[in-house]
Coordinates of C-alpha atoms and ligand atoms in Angstrom, one line a residue:
M1 CA 77.4 84.6 78.5
S2 CA 74.8 85.0 81.3
D3 CA 74.3 88.1 83.4
L4 CA 76.9 88.4 86.0
L5 CA 76.3 89.3 89.7
T6 CA 79.6 90.1 91.4
V7 CA 80.1 90.0 95.1
V8 CA 83.3 91.7 96.4
L9 CA 84.4 90.8 99.9
A10 CA 85.8 93.7 101.7
A11 CA 84.8 93.3 105.4
G12 CA 88.0 91.8 106.8
K13 CA 90.4 93.6 109.1
G14 CA 93.8 93.4 107.4
T15 CA 95.8 93.3 110.5
R16 CA 99.1 92.8 108.9
M17 CA 99.1 96.2 107.2
K18 CA 99.6 97.6 110.8
S19 CA 97.5 100.7 109.8
D20 CA 94.8 102.9 111.1
T21 CA 93.4 102.9 107.6
N22 CA 91.5 100.0 106.4
K23 CA 93.6 97.6 104.3
V24 CA 91.5 97.9 101.2
L25 CA 91.6 101.6 101.3
H26 CA 95.3 101.7 100.8
K27 CA 96.1 103.2 97.5
I28 CA 97.7 101.6 94.5
A29 CA 98.6 104.0 91.7
G30 CA 96.5 106.6 93.3
K31 CA 93.4 104.4 93.6
E32 CA 92.2 102.5 96.6
M33 CA 92.7 98.8 96.4
V34 CA 88.9 98.1 96.7
N35 CA 88.3 100.6 93.9
H36 CA 90.6 98.7 91.5
V37 CA 88.5 95.6 92.2
I38 CA 85.1 97.3 92.0
D39 CA 86.0 99.1 88.7
T40 CA 87.1 95.7 87.2
A41 CA 83.9 94.2 88.4
D42 CA 81.8 97.0 87.1
K43 CA 83.0 96.5 83.6
I44 CA 81.8 92.9 83.4
S45 CA 78.9 92.7 85.8
S46 CA 75.3 93.7 85.6
K47 CA 75.3 94.2 89.4
V48 CA 78.0 94.6 92.0
I49 CA 77.6 94.0 95.8
C50 CA 80.2 94.9 98.2
I51 CA 80.3 93.2 101.6
V52 CA 81.7 95.6 104.2
G53 CA 82.3 95.2 107.9
H54 CA 85.5 96.5 109.5
Q55 CA 85.4 100.3 109.2
A56 CA 82.4 99.9 106.9
E57 CA 81.6 103.7 106.7
D58 CA 85.1 104.5 105.5
V59 CA 85.0 101.9 102.9
K60 CA 81.5 103.0 101.7
E61 CA 82.6 106.5 101.5
A62 CA 85.6 105.7 99.4
I63 CA 83.7 103.9 96.8
N64 CA 82.2 106.2 94.1
S65 CA 80.6 103.7 91.7
D66 CA 77.0 102.5 92.0
V67 CA 77.4 99.6 94.3
N68 CA 75.0 97.8 96.6
F69 CA 76.5 97.5 100.1
K70 CA 75.8 94.7 102.6
L71 CA 77.0 94.9 106.1
Q72 CA 78.8 91.9 107.7
S73 CA 78.8 93.1 111.3
E74 CA 80.9 90.2 112.6
Q75 CA 83.5 88.7 110.5
L76 CA 82.8 85.0 110.7
G77 CA 84.5 83.9 107.5
T78 CA 84.4 84.2 103.7
G79 CA 81.4 82.0 103.5
H80 CA 79.5 84.1 106.1
A81 CA 80.5 87.3 104.2
V82 CA 78.8 85.9 101.0
M83 CA 75.7 84.9 103.0
Q84 CA 75.0 88.6 103.6
A85 CA 74.1 88.9 99.9
K86 CA 71.9 85.9 99.9
N87 CA 68.7 87.7 98.9
E88 CA 70.3 89.2 95.9
I89 CA 71.9 86.0 94.9
E90 CA 68.4 84.2 95.2
N91 CA 66.9 86.9 92.9
H92 CA 69.7 86.5 90.3
S93 CA 69.4 84.0 87.6
G94 CA 72.8 83.2 86.1
D95 CA 76.4 83.3 87.2
V96 CA 77.8 84.8 90.4
L97 CA 81.4 85.9 90.6
I98 CA 83.2 86.2 93.9
L99 CA 86.1 88.6 94.2
Y100 CA 88.3 89.7 97.1
A101 CA 89.0 93.4 97.7
D102 CA 92.6 92.5 98.6
I103 CA 93.3 90.9 95.2
P104 CA 93.5 94.1 93.2
L105 CA 95.6 93.0 90.2
I106 CA 93.0 90.5 88.6
K107 CA 92.3 91.5 85.1
E108 CA 89.0 92.0 83.5
K109 CA 90.0 89.8 80.6
T110 CA 90.9 86.9 82.9
L111 CA 87.6 87.0 84.6
Q112 CA 85.7 87.2 81.2
D113 CA 87.8 84.2 80.0
M114 CA 86.9 82.3 83.1
Q115 CA 83.3 83.0 82.8
K116 CA 83.3 81.9 79.1
F117 CA 85.1 78.7 80.2
H118 CA 82.6 78.1 83.0
D119 CA 79.6 78.5 80.6
N120 CA 81.1 76.6 77.8
Q121 CA 81.9 73.7 80.1
S122 CA 78.5 73.9 81.7
A123 CA 80.2 73.9 85.1
N124 CA 78.4 74.7 88.3
L125 CA 81.4 76.0 90.0
T126 CA 84.8 77.2 88.5
I127 CA 87.6 78.4 90.6
I128 CA 90.7 80.3 89.5
T129 CA 93.7 78.5 90.7
T130 CA 97.5 78.5 90.0
L131 CA 100.6 76.4 90.8
L132 CA 102.9 77.9 93.5
K133 CA 106.3 76.6 94.4
N134 CA 105.5 77.7 97.9
P135 CA 101.8 77.3 98.6
T136 CA 101.9 78.0 102.3
G137 CA 99.0 79.9 103.7
Y138 CA 96.6 79.2 100.8
G139 CA 93.8 76.8 100.5
R140 CA 95.0 73.6 98.5
I141 CA 93.0 72.2 95.6
I142 CA 92.2 68.5 95.7
K143 CA 91.1 66.9 92.5
N144 CA 89.9 63.5 91.2
E145 CA 91.1 61.6 88.2
E146 CA 88.8 63.5 85.9
S147 CA 90.6 66.8 87.0
E148 CA 87.4 67.9 88.8
I149 CA 87.8 69.6 92.1
I150 CA 86.6 67.5 95.0
K151 CA 87.8 69.6 97.9
I152 CA 89.6 72.7 99.1
V153 CA 91.6 72.3 102.3
E154 CA 92.6 75.3 104.2
E155 CA 96.2 75.4 105.5
D156 CA 95.1 75.1 109.2
D157 CA 93.0 72.0 108.3
A158 CA 95.4 70.3 105.9
T159 CA 97.3 67.0 106.5
S160 CA 101.0 67.1 105.8
K161 CA 100.3 65.2 102.5
E162 CA 97.7 67.9 101.5
K163 CA 100.2 70.6 102.4
K164 CA 102.5 69.3 99.7
I165 CA 99.9 70.1 96.9
N166 CA 101.0 73.1 94.8
E167 CA 97.8 74.0 93.2
I168 CA 96.1 76.8 95.3
N169 CA 92.7 78.5 95.6
S170 CA 92.9 82.1 94.5
G171 CA 89.6 82.7 96.2
I172 CA 88.0 84.0 93.0
M173 CA 85.2 81.8 91.7
C174 CA 82.2 81.8 89.4
I175 CA 79.2 79.8 90.4
D176 CA 75.7 79.4 89.2
S177 CA 73.3 81.2 91.6
N178 CA 71.1 78.1 92.4
S179 CA 74.2 76.1 93.5
L180 CA 75.4 79.0 95.6
V181 CA 72.1 79.6 97.4
K182 CA 72.0 75.8 98.3
A183 CA 75.6 75.8 99.3
L184 CA 75.3 78.9 101.6
D185 CA 72.4 77.0 103.4
D186 CA 74.7 74.0 103.9
L187 CA 77.8 75.9 105.3
D188 CA 78.9 75.3 108.9
N189 CA 81.8 76.4 110.9
D190 CA 83.1 73.0 111.9
N191 CA 86.9 73.6 111.2
A192 CA 90.1 74.7 112.7
Q193 CA 89.3 78.4 112.6
N194 CA 85.6 78.1 113.5
E195 CA 84.8 80.1 110.4
Y196 CA 82.2 79.7 107.7
Y197 CA 84.5 78.9 104.8
L198 CA 83.5 79.9 101.4
T199 CA 85.6 77.1 100.1
D200 CA 83.2 74.5 101.6
V201 CA 80.8 75.3 98.7
V202 CA 82.7 72.7 96.9
D203 CA 81.3 70.0 99.3
S204 CA 77.7 71.2 98.7
V205 CA 78.0 71.4 94.9
R206 CA 79.6 67.9 94.9
S207 CA 76.8 66.5 97.0
E208 CA 74.4 67.7 94.3
K209 CA 76.6 66.0 91.6
G210 CA 77.6 69.4 90.2
K211 CA 80.5 70.0 88.0
I212 CA 83.6 71.8 89.6
L213 CA 86.4 72.9 87.5
S214 CA 89.6 74.8 88.0
Y215 CA 90.6 77.7 85.7
Q216 CA 94.3 77.6 86.1
I217 CA 96.2 80.7 85.2
D218 CA 100.0 81.2 84.8
D219 CA 100.2 84.8 85.8
K220 CA 100.5 84.5 89.6
E221 CA 100.8 88.2 90.1
E222 CA 97.1 88.6 89.1
I223 CA 95.9 86.6 92.1
T224 CA 98.4 87.7 94.6
G225 CA 96.7 89.0 97.7
V226 CA 97.8 92.3 99.4
N227 CA 98.2 91.6 103.1
D228 CA 101.1 93.8 104.1
R229 CA 103.1 96.8 102.9
V230 CA 105.6 94.6 101.1
N231 CA 102.8 93.1 99.0
L232 CA 101.4 96.6 98.6
S233 CA 104.6 97.9 97.0
K234 CA 104.8 94.9 94.7
A235 CA 101.2 95.5 93.5
E236 CA 101.9 99.2 93.0
K237 CA 104.8 98.3 90.7
T238 CA 102.8 95.8 88.7
I239 CA 99.9 98.2 88.2
R240 CA 102.3 101.0 87.3
E241 CA 104.1 98.8 84.7
R242 CA 100.7 98.0 83.1
I243 CA 99.7 101.7 83.0
N244 CA 103.0 102.7 81.5
K245 CA 103.0 100.0 78.9
Q246 CA 99.5 101.0 77.7
H247 CA 100.7 104.6 77.2
M248 CA 103.7 103.4 75.3
I249 CA 101.5 101.3 73.1
N250 CA 99.3 104.4 72.6
G251 CA 102.4 106.4 71.2
V252 CA 103.8 108.1 74.3
T253 CA 107.6 107.9 74.8
I254 CA 108.5 107.1 78.4
I255 CA 112.2 107.2 78.6
D256 CA 112.5 105.3 81.9
P257 CA 109.3 103.5 82.8
Q258 CA 110.8 102.4 86.2
T259 CA 110.9 106.0 87.4
T260 CA 107.8 107.3 85.8
Y261 CA 104.7 107.2 87.9
I262 CA 101.3 107.8 86.2
D263 CA 98.0 107.3 87.9
E264 CA 95.4 105.1 86.3
N265 CA 93.0 107.8 85.1
V266 CA 95.6 110.0 83.5
E267 CA 95.3 110.6 79.7
I268 CA 98.3 111.3 77.5
G269 CA 98.4 112.1 73.7
A270 CA 100.8 110.5 71.2
D271 CA 104.3 111.8 70.7
T272 CA 104.5 113.3 74.1
I273 CA 107.9 112.4 75.6
I274 CA 108.2 111.9 79.3
Y275 CA 111.6 112.1 81.0
P276 CA 112.6 110.1 84.2
F277 CA 111.3 110.9 87.7
T278 CA 108.0 112.3 86.7
Y279 CA 104.8 111.8 88.7
I280 CA 101.5 112.4 86.9
E281 CA 98.6 112.1 89.2
G282 CA 94.7 112.2 89.5
E283 CA 92.5 113.3 86.6
T284 CA 95.3 114.8 84.6
K285 CA 94.9 115.1 80.8
I286 CA 97.9 115.8 78.6
G287 CA 97.8 116.4 74.9
S288 CA 100.2 115.3 72.2
H289 CA 103.8 116.4 71.2
N290 CA 104.6 117.7 74.7
I291 CA 108.1 117.4 76.2
I292 CA 108.0 116.8 79.9
K293 CA 111.6 117.0 81.3
P294 CA 112.8 115.3 84.4
H295 CA 111.4 115.7 87.9
N296 CA 107.9 117.1 87.2
H297 CA 105.0 116.6 89.5
I298 CA 101.7 117.1 87.8
I299 CA 98.4 116.8 89.6
D300 CA 94.8 117.1 88.2
T301 CA 95.8 119.4 85.4
V302 CA 94.9 119.7 81.8
I303 CA 97.7 120.4 79.4
G304 CA 97.3 121.0 75.6
D305 CA 99.8 120.3 72.9
H306 CA 103.3 121.1 71.9
N307 CA 104.4 122.4 75.3
N308 CA 107.9 122.4 76.7
I309 CA 107.7 121.6 80.4
K310 CA 111.3 121.9 81.6
N311 CA 112.8 120.4 84.6
S312 CA 111.4 120.2 88.1
N313 CA 108.0 121.9 88.2
V314 CA 105.0 121.3 90.4
I315 CA 101.8 121.9 88.6
K316 CA 98.4 121.4 90.3
E317 CA 94.7 121.8 89.4
S318 CA 95.4 124.2 86.5
I319 CA 95.0 124.5 82.7
I320 CA 98.0 124.9 80.5
K321 CA 97.0 125.4 76.9
S322 CA 99.5 124.9 74.0
Q323 CA 103.0 125.9 73.0
C324 CA 103.9 127.2 76.4
N325 CA 107.3 127.1 78.1
I326 CA 107.1 126.1 81.7
G327 CA 110.0 126.2 84.2
P328 CA 112.6 125.1 85.2
F329 CA 111.5 125.1 88.9
A330 CA 108.1 126.8 88.4
H331 CA 105.2 126.2 90.9
I332 CA 101.9 126.4 89.3
R333 CA 99.3 126.3 92.1
P334 CA 95.5 125.6 91.8
G335 CA 93.3 127.7 89.7
C336 CA 95.7 128.9 87.0
I337 CA 94.8 129.2 83.3
V338 CA 98.0 129.6 81.2
A339 CA 97.0 130.4 77.6
D340 CA 98.8 129.5 74.3
G341 CA 102.4 130.6 73.9
V342 CA 102.9 131.8 77.5
K343 CA 106.2 131.6 79.3
I344 CA 106.3 130.8 83.0
G345 CA 110.0 130.7 83.7
N346 CA 112.6 129.9 86.4
Y347 CA 111.4 130.1 90.1
V348 CA 108.1 131.5 89.2
E349 CA 105.1 130.9 91.5
I350 CA 101.6 131.5 90.1
K351 CA 98.3 130.9 91.8
K352 CA 94.7 131.6 90.7
A353 CA 96.2 133.5 87.7
D354 CA 94.6 133.8 84.3
I355 CA 97.5 134.5 82.0
R356 CA 96.5 135.2 78.3
E357 CA 98.3 134.5 75.0
K358 CA 102.1 135.1 74.6
T359 CA 102.6 136.8 78.0
K360 CA 105.9 136.2 79.7
V361 CA 106.7 135.8 83.4
P362 CA 110.3 134.6 82.9
H363 CA 112.1 134.9 86.2
L364 CA 111.7 134.8 90.0
S365 CA 108.2 136.2 90.4
Y366 CA 105.1 135.6 92.5
V367 CA 101.7 136.0 90.6
G368 CA 98.7 135.4 92.8
D369 CA 95.0 136.3 92.2
A370 CA 95.7 137.9 88.8
E371 CA 94.5 138.5 85.4
I372 CA 97.1 139.3 82.8
G373 CA 96.4 140.2 79.2
T374 CA 98.2 139.2 76.1
Q375 CA 101.8 139.9 75.2
T376 CA 102.5 141.4 78.5
N377 CA 106.0 141.2 80.1
V378 CA 106.4 140.7 83.8
G379 CA 110.0 141.6 84.8
A380 CA 112.3 139.5 86.9
G381 CA 111.4 139.6 90.6
T382 CA 107.9 141.1 90.3
I383 CA 105.7 140.4 93.3
F384 CA 101.9 140.6 93.2
A385 CA 101.3 141.6 96.8
N386 CA 97.8 140.1 96.9
Y387 CA 97.3 139.8 100.7
D388 CA 96.8 142.7 103.1
G389 CA 97.1 140.6 106.3
K390 CA 93.3 139.9 106.3
N391 CA 92.0 139.5 102.8
K392 CA 93.2 138.5 99.3
H393 CA 92.8 141.1 96.5
K394 CA 93.1 140.9 92.7
T395 CA 95.4 142.5 90.2
I396 CA 94.2 143.0 86.7
I397 CA 96.7 143.8 84.0
G398 CA 96.0 144.6 80.4
N399 CA 97.6 143.7 77.1
S400 CA 101.2 144.7 76.1
V401 CA 101.9 146.0 79.6
F402 CA 105.6 146.2 80.6
I403 CA 106.2 145.5 84.4
G404 CA 109.8 146.6 85.3
S405 CA 112.0 144.3 87.1
N406 CA 111.5 144.0 90.9
S407 CA 108.2 145.8 90.9
T408 CA 105.7 145.2 93.7
L409 CA 102.1 145.4 92.6
V410 CA 99.9 146.1 95.6
A411 CA 96.4 144.7 95.1
P412 CA 93.6 145.6 94.5
L413 CA 95.2 147.1 91.4
K414 CA 94.5 147.7 87.7
I415 CA 97.1 148.4 85.0
E416 CA 95.6 149.2 81.7
N417 CA 96.9 148.3 78.2
K418 CA 100.4 149.5 77.4
G419 CA 100.9 150.6 81.0
K420 CA 104.6 150.5 82.3
T421 CA 106.2 150.3 85.7
G422 CA 109.8 151.3 86.3
A423 CA 112.2 148.9 88.0
G424 CA 111.7 148.7 91.7
A425 CA 108.3 150.5 91.6
V426 CA 105.8 149.9 94.4
V427 CA 102.6 150.3 92.7
T428 CA 99.7 151.2 94.9
K429 CA 97.4 153.1 92.6
D430 CA 95.7 152.0 89.2
V431 CA 97.7 152.8 86.1
K432 CA 95.9 154.3 83.1
E433 CA 96.4 153.2 79.5
D434 CA 99.8 153.9 77.9
T435 CA 101.1 155.5 81.1
T436 CA 104.4 154.9 82.9
V437 CA 104.7 154.9 86.8
I438 CA 108.0 154.9 88.8
G439 CA 109.3 155.0 92.3
V440 CA 108.0 154.2 95.8
P441 CA 105.1 154.7 96.1
A442 CA 104.9 154.8 92.3
R443 CA 103.9 158.1 90.6
E444 CA 103.2 158.9 86.9
Y445 CA 106.4 159.5 85.1
I446 CA 106.3 162.4 82.6
E447 CA 109.2 162.7 80.3
N448 CA 110.8 166.2 80.4
K449 CA 111.6 167.0 76.8
D450 CA 114.0 169.9 77.8
D451 CA 116.4 167.7 79.8
Ligands
UD1_1 C1 91.1 82.6 101.5 C2 90.6 81.2 101.1 C3 91.8 80.4 100.7 C4 92.6 81.1 99.6 C5 92.9 82.5 100.0 C6 93.4 83.2 98.8 C7 88.7 80.7 102.5 C8 88.1 80.0 103.7 N1 89.9 80.6 102.2 O1 91.8 82.5 102.7 O2 91.4 79.1 100.3 O3 93.7 80.4 99.2 O4 91.8 83.2 100.5 O5 93.9 84.5 99.2 O6 87.9 81.4 101.8 N2 86.5 88.6 104.4 C9 85.3 89.1 104.7 N3 84.6 88.7 105.8 C10 85.1 87.7 106.6 C11 86.4 87.2 106.2 C12 87.0 87.6 105.1 O7 84.7 90.0 104.1 O8 84.4 87.3 107.6 C13 87.1 89.2 103.2 C14 88.4 89.7 103.5 O9 88.3 91.1 103.7 C15 89.3 89.5 102.2 C16 88.8 88.1 101.7 O10 87.5 88.0 102.4 O11 89.1 90.4 101.2 C17 89.7 86.9 102.1 O12 89.7 86.8 103.5 P1 91.0 86.2 104.2 O13 90.7 86.1 105.7 O14 92.2 86.9 103.7 O15 91.1 84.7 103.7 P2 92.3 83.7 103.6 O16 92.5 83.2 105.0 O17 93.4 84.4 103.0
MG2 MG1 94.0 86.5 102.6

């Protein structure tokens, strides 16, 4: 197949979204609509050009990949949008693919198959079309007896007979660069909307005796445009179904795909089981053999293997290694590292906490700005008092420490290996190795052997 130059049209206003945010920046499965299209384009193209106009700066900022932007300062139609990339099109020898930023469900494979078809048939222009029961609003495809496209008529320009045609223009086309350059020179705005219609390239290619074919697809969803929030929710559902299906094929059990929301970049290992009402977002990576019980919300987190994530936890920007028990109802806030075999139990909140192997924080605690060694037990209701009203301070706890229930650890504080605090202690001074402190404020407890 020839090298592909892809032009993505993203300059339009998207009025029907009724939004301050540009239409193509609305997210589907955690990723902006335009980025869905650009990422698909990136996989199959040697170069991608994105035409921006309305809220151009916002759109440019949202796109991370290496894209060449062209500004269409006035939106005078789809043909006019493509004209902005004319120099690049002239310098490209081979096929040019046109995509719309508001048609986010188109699949890489469909586009590749279309380009193959286009090249095998030696067509000059191939347009993706489909048959719709209700074609209202779309450009209609008019063909001759040899099934070649001879015209595309927009809704506003169509006669009542033409309006009855069910084959519609998706807007997605593959065209050889020479034909496109010539066609862009030929475009005018002599139509009902006074716009430069990209669809008029058909007239130009025909006048040069070029071959124009339709690549008709059955899956209408792939080429459905997102124009309002109803379309947006349908697109979201379709993309989420695709994502979940891929995970299931890869060996992940998703008990109820309808209520499981997984963003596109999330990775999950085989034999992990995901219960209903779970939301996994961003760049999260989850290993294998984990059990994720109902109502978990996991964001930008790395999780190892064989963990038991019980019901209703919020876990964000943290690392959970392997064989841990989390929850129910734990809140793991950004910056935590939870080592192998750790337990973070019921109603425990942790933040910027580095908790080493086999340590337990089983009930009702707040652990913030902390380092805790291995095999330490943090008793029920312990509070790490990390904030003095002005600054945050750190608490460092050693290995095999025992923190009594309802202790308050006032940072900055250090409790060395095998230190102990009594129940209800308010610890304001460092605790030496193998030493017990009790009371408020806590003092060293020395056992009186004579008692
Ligand atoms: C277009 C097609 C129509 C097709 C339909 C499929 C034309 C003339 N018509 O109509 O045949 O059935 O799509 O959805 O092409 N855009 C720009 N600059 C502009 C105008 C539009 O970048 O000046 C972008 C929009 O952001 C959008 C895309 O082009 O991503 C399509 O524009 P839109 O106005 O929605 O075209 P339709 O009227 O739907
Ligand atoms: Mg449209």
